[in-house]
PDB file of C-alpha atoms in Angstrom:
ATOM      1  CA  ASP X   1      21.672  63.087  71.852  1.00 57.00           C
ATOM      2  CA  GLN X   2      23.599  66.214  70.915  1.00 54.00           C
ATOM      3  CA  TYR X   3      20.672  68.601  71.510  1.00 51.00           C
ATOM      4  CA  SER X   4      20.126  67.232  75.012  1.00 53.00           C
ATOM      5  CA  ARG X   5      23.842  67.542  75.742  1.00 58.00           C
ATOM      6  CA  ARG X   6      23.784  71.216  74.669  1.00 58.00           C
ATOM      7  CA  CYS X   7      20.770  71.834  76.942  1.00 51.00           C
ATOM      8  CA  HIS X   8      22.594  70.307  79.899  1.00 54.00           C
ATOM      9  CA  GLN X   9      25.695  72.394  79.164  1.00 59.00           C
ATOM     10  CA  LYS X  10      23.647  75.609  79.010  1.00 57.00           C
ATOM     11  CA  SER X  11      21.852  74.621  82.196  1.00 55.00           C
ATOM     12  CA  ALA X  12      25.147  74.014  83.984  1.00 57.00           C
ATOM     13  CA  ARG X  13      26.439  77.434  82.876  1.00 60.00           C
ATOM     14  CA  ALA X  14      23.279  79.123  84.118  1.00 54.00           C
ATOM     15  CA  GLY X  15      23.453  77.231  87.399  1.00 56.00           C
ATOM     16  CA  SER X  16      27.014  78.397  88.013  1.00 64.00           C
ATOM     17  CA  SER X  17      26.140  82.111  87.711  1.00 64.00           C
ATOM     18  CA  MET X  18      25.126  82.419  91.369  1.00 60.00           C
ATOM     19  CA  GLU X  19      28.320  80.650  92.436  1.00 69.00           C
ATOM     20  CA  ALA X  20      30.347  83.084  90.315  1.00 71.00           C
ATOM     21  CA  VAL X  21      28.711  86.077  92.007  1.00 66.00           C
ATOM     22  CA  ILE X  22      29.456  84.631  95.465  1.00 65.00           C
ATOM     23  CA  GLU X  23      33.069  83.935  94.476  1.00 71.00           C
ATOM     24  CA  SER X  24      33.463  87.530  93.199  1.00 73.00           C
ATOM     25  CA  LEU X  25      32.176  88.930  96.480  1.00 66.00           C
ATOM     26  CA  LEU X  26      34.498  86.675  98.456  1.00 64.00           C
ATOM     27  CA  ALA X  27      37.492  87.645  96.305  1.00 71.00           C
ATOM     28  CA  PHE X  28      36.720  91.302  96.989  1.00 68.00           C
ATOM     29  CA  ALA X  29      36.405  90.555 100.719  1.00 61.00           C
ATOM     30  CA  ARG X  30      39.764  88.763 100.709  1.00 63.00           C
ATOM     31  CA  SER X  31      41.468  91.772  99.111  1.00 67.00           C
ATOM     32  CA  ALA X  32      39.850  94.214 101.561  1.00 64.00           C
ATOM     33  CA  ILE X  33      40.629  92.299 104.771  1.00 63.00           C
ATOM     34  CA  PRO X  34      44.099  92.763 106.280  1.00 62.00           C
ATOM     35  CA  THR X  35      46.645  89.956 106.189  1.00 61.00           C
ATOM     36  CA  GLY X  36      46.171  87.474 109.001  1.00 61.00           C
ATOM     37  CA  ALA X  37      42.369  87.618 108.871  1.00 64.00           C
ATOM     38  CA  GLU X  38      41.999  84.743 106.409  1.00 68.00           C
ATOM     39  CA  SER X  39      40.110  82.667 108.965  1.00 74.00           C
ATOM     40  CA  ALA X  40      37.429  85.371 109.124  1.00 71.00           C
ATOM     41  CA  VAL X  41      37.050  85.234 105.343  1.00 69.00           C
ATOM     42  CA  GLN X  42      36.807  81.438 105.467  1.00 76.00           C
ATOM     43  CA  ALA X  43      34.100  81.699 108.138  1.00 76.00           C
ATOM     44  CA  VAL X  44      32.148  84.185 106.021  1.00 74.00           C
ATOM     45  CA  GLN X  45      32.569  81.924 102.990  1.00 75.00           C
ATOM     46  CA  ALA X  46      31.278  78.924 104.937  1.00 78.00           C
ATOM     47  CA  VAL X  47      28.213  80.869 106.101  1.00 76.00           C
ATOM     48  CA  LEU X  48      27.466  82.241 102.625  1.00 76.00           C
ATOM     49  CA  SER X  49      27.904  78.817 101.042  1.00 78.00           C
ATOM     50  CA  SER X  50      25.597  77.185 103.584  1.00 75.00           C
ATOM     51  CA  VAL X  51      22.703  79.428 102.537  1.00 76.00           C
ATOM     52  CA  THR X  52      23.421  79.821  98.800  1.00 74.00           C
ATOM     53  CA  THR X  53      25.558  77.428  96.760  1.00 74.00           C
ATOM     54  CA  ASP X  54      25.000  74.453  99.086  1.00 77.00           C
ATOM     55  CA  ALA X  55      21.309  74.746  98.213  1.00 77.00           C
ATOM     56  CA  ARG X  56      22.061  73.852  94.593  1.00 73.00           C
ATOM     57  CA  GLY X  57      21.851  70.144  95.329  1.00 75.00           C
ATOM     58  CA  ALA X  58      20.431  69.850  98.829  1.00 81.00           C
ATOM     59  CA  TYR X  59      18.259  71.646 101.373  1.00 87.00           C
ATOM     60  CA  PRO X  60      20.695  73.188 103.886  1.00 88.00           C
ATOM     61  CA  LEU X  61      19.509  73.135 107.492  1.00 88.00           C
ATOM     62  CA  PRO X  62      19.891  76.926 108.004  1.00 89.00           C
ATOM     63  CA  LEU X  63      17.420  77.533 105.171  1.00 91.00           C
ATOM     64  CA  CYS X  64      15.069  74.758 106.281  1.00 93.00           C
ATOM     65  CA  TRP X  65      14.918  75.868 109.926  1.00 94.00           C
ATOM     66  CA  GLY X  66      15.060  79.586 109.139  1.00 94.00           C
ATOM     67  CA  ASN X  67      12.177  79.395 106.680  1.00 94.00           C
ATOM     68  CA  ALA X  68      10.071  77.253 109.031  1.00 95.00           C
ATOM     69  CA  LEU X  69      10.646  79.506 112.048  1.00 96.00           C
ATOM     70  CA  TRP X  70       9.893  82.633 110.023  1.00 96.00           C
ATOM     71  CA  ALA X  71       6.690  81.066 108.679  1.00 95.00           C
ATOM     72  CA  VAL X  72       5.419  80.130 112.148  1.00 96.00           C
ATOM     73  CA  LEU X  73       6.169  83.604 113.534  1.00 96.00           C
ATOM     74  CA  ALA X  74       4.696  85.404 110.510  1.00 95.00           C
ATOM     75  CA  CYS X  75       1.524  83.327 110.563  1.00 94.00           C
ATOM     76  CA  ARG X  76       1.043  83.848 114.299  1.00 93.00           C
ATOM     77  CA  LYS X  77       1.521  87.615 113.869  1.00 93.00           C
ATOM     78  CA  HIS X  78      -1.042  87.605 111.093  1.00 93.00           C
ATOM     79  CA  PHE X  79      -3.633  85.642 113.079  1.00 92.00           C
ATOM     80  CA  ARG X  80      -3.018  87.652 116.241  1.00 90.00           C
ATOM     81  CA  ALA X  81      -3.954  90.817 114.326  1.00 92.00           C
ATOM     82  CA  GLN X  82      -7.425  89.340 113.665  1.00 92.00           C
ATOM     83  CA  PRO X  83     -10.328  89.843 116.073  1.00 93.00           C
ATOM     84  CA  ALA X  84     -10.321  87.158 118.778  1.00 89.00           C
ATOM     85  CA  HIS X  85     -13.467  85.442 117.471  1.00 90.00           C
ATOM     86  CA  GLN X  86     -11.908  85.072 113.986  1.00 90.00           C
ATOM     87  CA  ARG X  87      -8.623  83.491 115.064  1.00 90.00           C
ATOM     88  CA  PRO X  88      -8.264  79.866 113.990  1.00 91.00           C
ATOM     89  CA  GLY X  89      -7.623  76.927 116.283  1.00 92.00           C
ATOM     90  CA  VAL X  90      -4.305  75.159 116.643  1.00 92.00           C
ATOM     91  CA  ILE X  91      -4.879  72.500 113.932  1.00 93.00           C
ATOM     92  CA  PHE X  92      -6.062  74.945 111.263  1.00 93.00           C
ATOM     93  CA  SER X  93      -3.269  77.337 112.194  1.00 93.00           C
ATOM     94  CA  LEU X  94      -0.703  74.544 111.823  1.00 94.00           C
ATOM     95  CA  LEU X  95      -2.002  73.655 108.350  1.00 95.00           C
ATOM     96  CA  ALA X  96      -2.323  77.287 107.288  1.00 93.00           C
ATOM     97  CA  THR X  97       1.222  77.999 108.403  1.00 94.00           C
ATOM     98  CA  PHE X  98       2.584  75.177 106.255  1.00 95.00           C
ATOM     99  CA  VAL X  99       0.441  75.795 103.163  1.00 93.00           C
ATOM    100  CA  LEU X 100       0.385  79.621 103.172  1.00 91.00           C
ATOM    101  CA  PHE X 101       3.690  80.572 104.799  1.00 92.00           C
ATOM    102  CA  THR X 102       6.263  77.742 104.922  1.00 91.00           C
ATOM    103  CA  MET X 103       5.900  76.017 101.538  1.00 92.00           C
ATOM    104  CA  PRO X 104       3.416  77.808  99.232  1.00 90.00           C
ATOM    105  CA  ALA X 105       6.038  78.255  96.507  1.00 87.00           C
ATOM    106  CA  ASN X 106       7.071  74.601  96.607  1.00 90.00           C
ATOM    107  CA  LEU X 107       3.458  73.451  96.448  1.00 92.00           C
ATOM    108  CA  ALA X 108       2.586  75.847  93.598  1.00 88.00           C
ATOM    109  CA  ALA X 109       5.607  75.059  91.412  1.00 89.00           C
ATOM    110  CA  ASN X 110       5.344  71.297  91.798  1.00 91.00           C
ATOM    111  CA  TRP X 111       1.561  70.995  91.377  1.00 92.00           C
ATOM    112  CA  LEU X 112       1.043  73.690  88.725  1.00 86.00           C
ATOM    113  CA  ILE X 113       4.206  73.374  86.615  1.00 86.00           C
ATOM    114  CA  PHE X 114       5.801  69.977  87.114  1.00 90.00           C
ATOM    115  CA  GLY X 115       2.543  68.104  87.825  1.00 91.00           C
ATOM    116  CA  ARG X 116       4.050  66.018  90.603  1.00 93.00           C
ATOM    117  CA  THR X 117       3.870  65.487  94.343  1.00 95.00           C
ATOM    118  CA  PRO X 118       5.576  68.478  96.008  1.00 94.00           C
ATOM    119  CA  SER X 119       8.933  67.747  97.574  1.00 91.00           C
ATOM    120  CA  ALA X 120       7.657  69.622 100.629  1.00 93.00           C
ATOM    121  CA  LEU X 121       5.511  66.550 101.312  1.00 95.00           C
ATOM    122  CA  THR X 122       8.147  63.910 100.540  1.00 94.00           C
ATOM    123  CA  HIS X 123      11.433  65.423 101.776  1.00 92.00           C
ATOM    124  CA  PRO X 124      12.572  63.709 104.997  1.00 93.00           C
ATOM    125  CA  THR X 125      13.248  66.918 106.951  1.00 93.00           C
ATOM    126  CA  ILE X 126      10.697  69.521 105.799  1.00 94.00           C
ATOM    127  CA  LEU X 127       7.547  68.334 107.594  1.00 95.00           C
ATOM    128  CA  PRO X 128       9.345  67.303 110.816  1.00 95.00           C
ATOM    129  CA  THR X 129      11.142  70.659 110.904  1.00 95.00           C
ATOM    130  CA  HIS X 130       7.881  72.527 110.385  1.00 95.00           C
ATOM    131  CA  LEU X 131       6.171  70.570 113.162  1.00 96.00           C
ATOM    132  CA  ALA X 132       9.130  71.035 115.527  1.00 96.00           C
ATOM    133  CA  CYS X 133       9.260  74.804 114.912  1.00 96.00           C
ATOM    134  CA  TYR X 134       5.514  75.170 115.342  1.00 96.00           C
ATOM    135  CA  ALA X 135       5.540  73.190 118.600  1.00 95.00           C
ATOM    136  CA  ALA X 136       8.587  75.061 119.930  1.00 95.00           C
ATOM    137  CA  VAL X 137       7.045  78.483 119.298  1.00 95.00           C
ATOM    138  CA  LEU X 138       3.611  77.450 120.541  1.00 93.00           C
ATOM    139  CA  PHE X 139       4.607  75.624 123.715  1.00 93.00           C
ATOM    140  CA  PHE X 140       7.776  77.408 124.876  1.00 91.00           C
ATOM    141  CA  PRO X 141       7.141  78.737 128.408  1.00 89.00           C
ATOM    142  CA  PHE X 142       5.882  82.327 128.651  1.00 86.00           C
ATOM    143  CA  SER X 143       6.018  82.635 124.818  1.00 90.00           C
ATOM    144  CA  LEU X 144       9.674  83.507 125.328  1.00 93.00           C
ATOM    145  CA  LEU X 145      10.879  81.943 122.080  1.00 93.00           C
ATOM    146  CA  GLU X 146       8.220  83.797 120.096  1.00 94.00           C
ATOM    147  CA  ARG X 147       9.025  87.097 121.809  1.00 94.00           C
ATOM    148  CA  VAL X 148      12.782  86.752 121.250  1.00 95.00           C
ATOM    149  CA  LEU X 149      12.663  85.498 117.652  1.00 95.00           C
ATOM    150  CA  GLY X 150       9.811  87.864 116.803  1.00 94.00           C
ATOM    151  CA  SER X 151      11.819  90.937 117.775  1.00 94.00           C
ATOM    152  CA  ALA X 152      13.197  93.097 114.965  1.00 95.00           C
ATOM    153  CA  LEU X 153      16.699  91.730 114.317  1.00 95.00           C
ATOM    154  CA  PRO X 154      16.092  87.964 114.723  1.00 95.00           C
ATOM    155  CA  TYR X 155      12.866  88.227 112.737  1.00 96.00           C
ATOM    156  CA  ALA X 156      14.669  90.057 109.896  1.00 95.00           C
ATOM    157  CA  LEU X 157      17.369  87.363 109.851  1.00 93.00           C
ATOM    158  CA  LEU X 158      14.763  84.587 109.676  1.00 95.00           C
ATOM    159  CA  ASP X 159      12.921  86.491 106.944  1.00 94.00           C
ATOM    160  CA  THR X 160      16.187  86.735 104.983  1.00 91.00           C
ATOM    161  CA  LEU X 161      16.696  82.974 105.285  1.00 91.00           C
ATOM    162  CA  GLY X 162      13.161  82.478 103.956  1.00 90.00           C
ATOM    163  CA  VAL X 163      13.896  84.734 100.977  1.00 89.00           C
ATOM    164  CA  LEU X 164      17.152  82.871 100.282  1.00 88.00           C
ATOM    165  CA  ASP X 165      15.223  79.617 100.471  1.00 89.00           C
ATOM    166  CA  ASN X 166      12.814  80.860  97.788  1.00 85.00           C
ATOM    167  CA  ALA X 167      15.618  82.248  95.599  1.00 84.00           C
ATOM    168  CA  THR X 168      17.733  79.085  95.650  1.00 85.00           C
ATOM    169  CA  THR X 169      14.645  76.937  95.046  1.00 86.00           C
ATOM    170  CA  ALA X 170      13.731  79.132  92.069  1.00 84.00           C
ATOM    171  CA  PHE X 171      17.221  78.650  90.588  1.00 84.00           C
ATOM    172  CA  ASN X 172      16.987  74.882  91.073  1.00 86.00           C
ATOM    173  CA  TYR X 173      13.534  74.666  89.476  1.00 87.00           C
ATOM    174  CA  LEU X 174      14.513  76.988  86.638  1.00 84.00           C
ATOM    175  CA  GLU X 175      17.486  74.752  85.828  1.00 85.00           C
ATOM    176  CA  GLU X 176      15.365  71.599  86.022  1.00 87.00           C
ATOM    177  CA  ALA X 177      12.597  73.071  83.851  1.00 87.00           C
ATOM    178  CA  TYR X 178      15.147  74.236  81.289  1.00 86.00           C
ATOM    179  CA  VAL X 179      16.413  70.682  80.859  1.00 87.00           C
ATOM    180  CA  VAL X 180      12.962  69.042  80.971  1.00 86.00           C
ATOM    181  CA  SER X 181      11.543  71.480  78.405  1.00 85.00           C
ATOM    182  CA  GLY X 182      14.377  70.823  75.961  1.00 86.00           C
ATOM    183  CA  GLY X 183      16.031  74.206  76.407  1.00 83.00           C
ATOM    184  CA  SER X 184      12.995  76.490  76.279  1.00 84.00           C
ATOM    185  CA  ALA X 185      13.797  79.732  78.115  1.00 81.00           C
ATOM    186  CA  GLY X 186      10.099  80.625  78.373  1.00 81.00           C
ATOM    187  CA  LEU X 187       9.112  77.312  79.918  1.00 80.00           C
ATOM    188  CA  ALA X 188      12.126  77.444  82.232  1.00 81.00           C
ATOM    189  CA  LEU X 189      10.772  80.687  83.705  1.00 82.00           C
ATOM    190  CA  ALA X 190       7.406  79.087  84.516  1.00 84.00           C
ATOM    191  CA  PRO X 191       8.431  77.439  87.816  1.00 81.00           C
ATOM    192  CA  ALA X 192      10.146  80.631  88.964  1.00 74.00           C
ATOM    193  CA  MET X 193       6.899  82.506  88.242  1.00 78.00           C
ATOM    194  CA  ALA X 194       4.963  79.817  90.112  1.00 77.00           C
ATOM    195  CA  LEU X 195       7.280  80.367  93.086  1.00 72.00           C
ATOM    196  CA  ASN X 196       6.288  84.029  93.058  1.00 67.00           C
ATOM    197  CA  PHE X 197       2.641  83.036  92.752  1.00 62.00           C
ATOM    198  CA  GLY X 198       3.084  80.784  95.791  1.00 54.00           C
TER     199      GLY X 198
END
């Protein structure tokens, strides 16, 4: 009907706001970079798109792997700060990493707001990626992977990918909730708030 069509149009306009911001930044970068450096701008655009606008309809691998690696490292840092007798075993740590660090926002928004099975449990790459990252960090010889990725700069980059993952997921859920709720701005904010809760 006409009301539903208007809701979809508003949703599409809201969904394009992030893309407009990215395009503005890229236009500024193009004007600031000397002639002949267009390939550098295209490379920057490809990187930015892979962790922002590409996440509008898919789960880009940089966000998936970055978020999972950050979660494993952050959880291990947290548990390592506990007294030795309070540190969990491998199985509990694996579950805690996934539920409390990798996908808490996804689980919270889907269970609390949409009332459905979280996509974190049904998506074909999320669980395998989480398991692969956990195993790589845990079993890499001499904890080398953990020491390298846990150092300041790589850890900050992985943390940034995790934040981008949450932000793009919030935009996607906000758009979906806006349509499902019939155009209610208040209800559209609920999944974004659930992401923060997670």
